[in-house]
């Protein structure tokens, strides 16, 4: 276990913003994690578990212990009804996807290039190009941070939904995910339902071809965090009632929606784009000129720049369409998780 005090979190989150934390621990074993929570010196300090920091924004210096998940290890078991991949929580997700293809396995190709750790993937039920984590999940193992018991949840018990799971609700802040079990098919069952994949359906004859196409599309749409700081989609795609969708579509016939169980999902990127906000900039924070759903750090953005831009976007979309955007990115202040709405609750709209 590697422990350092007064660490700049810049290299530990993909927005790449300077922000200090009091203590940073790199945990390579479950015993390391238990030792952090049992350490009397740190007992009263807030604690935050981090994977690759690709879905977080630190809004203030963090006065607590940041624990980096570095639990490594993966194995393949051939079972009667498929292949089971057993993956430790700190394994890098995009590398895992590539490795699975190299092993001749399929099932993860649509989820290529999603930054982060395998142990973070269940939290927001990562998804892209027609596949979500829930579709390949067999189980999720966590360690309860109070009892230190290891618990296994089935995919059903994780209560996965769009960018959601039990880990954002009942288990929020109470557990560390240490392992995931992924169930992959023995013969390829492609998912080619999402727009650009559907268009090329007949040309896509192997998992590798799907992987390559997904990588190509992502490369053109999403900025590389190694080059330009960002955390992927900043907001979730809103789900609105069928009635609200019909009203909006009457006003904006080009608006498309996807029916889901509790309404119609519409594209937040489209809404932001049609507010004319592509390229809009506040300080070092900018609405990505190619993908309006992504906020980028174009230089020395501060957390305040990002927050002000996010709030500006939220107000603009609400004003024009009456639709409430909810941020997907997780915010942390000096002690705990917080939300955009809480930060700006008392403030007046900006004039940017
Ligand atoms: P972090 O950002 O480190 O943590 C996220 C949250 O999970 C935090 O609240 C943290 O405290 C908590 N956490 C992390 N690890 C654990 C653990 N082991 N136990 C308990 N809590 C934990 N997401 C998609 O769904 N689809 C996409 O297509 C997609 N594309 C992206 C593209 C880019 C360029 C970027 C930067 C992000 C993208 N994302 C996407 C978002 C991101 O990749 C996912 O949310 C990813 O799962 C985050 O993993 P992480 O390890 O970086 O988590
Ligand atoms: N659109 C615009 N202008 C824009 C951006 C998008 O008009 O600036 C329109 C597109 O033309 C398209 C629609 O919005 O009709 C949807 O766009 P896209 O296919 O690029 O997907 P998205 O809704 O922006 C979602 C996920 C991504 C995921 C992709 C692919 C969310 C919040 N985002 O993006 O996930 O990779 O679909 O499946 O659900 C993430 O969560 O961080 C993320 C990147």
XYZ file of C-alpha atoms and ligand atoms in Angstrom, residues 55 124 127-130 162-163 194 218 221-222 231-237 256 258 265 267-270 273-274 278 288 290-293 328, ligand 2:
79
model
C -16.538 10.185 -14.153
C -23.482 3.508 -13.462
C -23.219 1.444 -21.730
C -22.518 2.235 -25.339
C -23.617 1.218 -28.804
C -26.578 -0.889 -27.697
C -29.916 3.435 -17.441
C -26.718 4.862 -15.816
C -27.387 1.185 -32.480
C -15.681 6.999 -30.593
C -16.919 11.914 -31.508
C -15.284 11.845 -28.112
C -15.362 13.049 -18.241
C -17.396 11.761 -21.194
C -21.066 12.706 -21.329
C -21.519 15.358 -18.689
C -25.298 14.945 -18.470
C -27.513 11.880 -18.800
C -29.966 11.651 -21.650
C -35.980 11.897 -31.955
C -36.369 6.182 -27.850
C -35.366 8.994 -23.771
C -30.650 13.097 -26.676
C -29.251 15.728 -24.307
C -26.505 16.390 -26.889
C -29.145 17.377 -29.427
C -26.493 21.620 -29.638
C -29.795 23.239 -30.717
C -21.313 23.950 -29.172
C -16.989 20.281 -27.002
C -17.965 18.017 -31.941
C -20.142 16.570 -29.147
C -22.299 18.987 -27.169
C -22.828 16.502 -24.334
C -23.957 11.946 -14.982
N -26.347 14.932 -31.112
C -26.423 16.198 -31.658
N -25.427 17.090 -31.349
C -24.392 16.771 -30.530
C -24.328 15.481 -29.965
C -25.330 14.574 -30.281
O -27.353 16.525 -32.386
O -23.555 17.626 -30.299
C -27.365 13.950 -31.478
C -26.752 12.884 -32.422
O -26.808 13.309 -33.747
C -27.627 11.700 -32.163
C -28.007 11.856 -30.691
O -27.767 13.207 -30.344
O -28.793 11.758 -32.925
C -27.216 10.913 -29.775
O -25.814 11.159 -29.922
P -24.720 9.994 -29.758
O -25.100 8.796 -30.566
O -23.382 10.603 -29.983
O -24.865 9.534 -28.274
P -25.084 10.358 -26.938
O -26.515 10.254 -26.546
O -24.502 11.704 -27.040
C -24.713 8.236 -25.466
C -24.016 7.965 -24.166
C -22.537 7.770 -24.400
C -22.341 6.581 -25.322
C -23.071 6.854 -26.633
C -23.044 5.661 -27.559
C -25.273 9.022 -22.380
C -25.377 10.155 -21.421
N -24.251 9.049 -23.229
O -24.199 9.477 -25.938
O -21.915 7.490 -23.150
O -20.980 6.357 -25.595
O -24.457 7.165 -26.370
O -23.866 4.654 -27.068
O -26.102 8.121 -22.338
C -20.945 8.540 -21.251
O -21.887 8.061 -20.593
O -20.005 9.201 -20.722
C -20.926 8.327 -22.696
C -19.996 8.859 -23.490
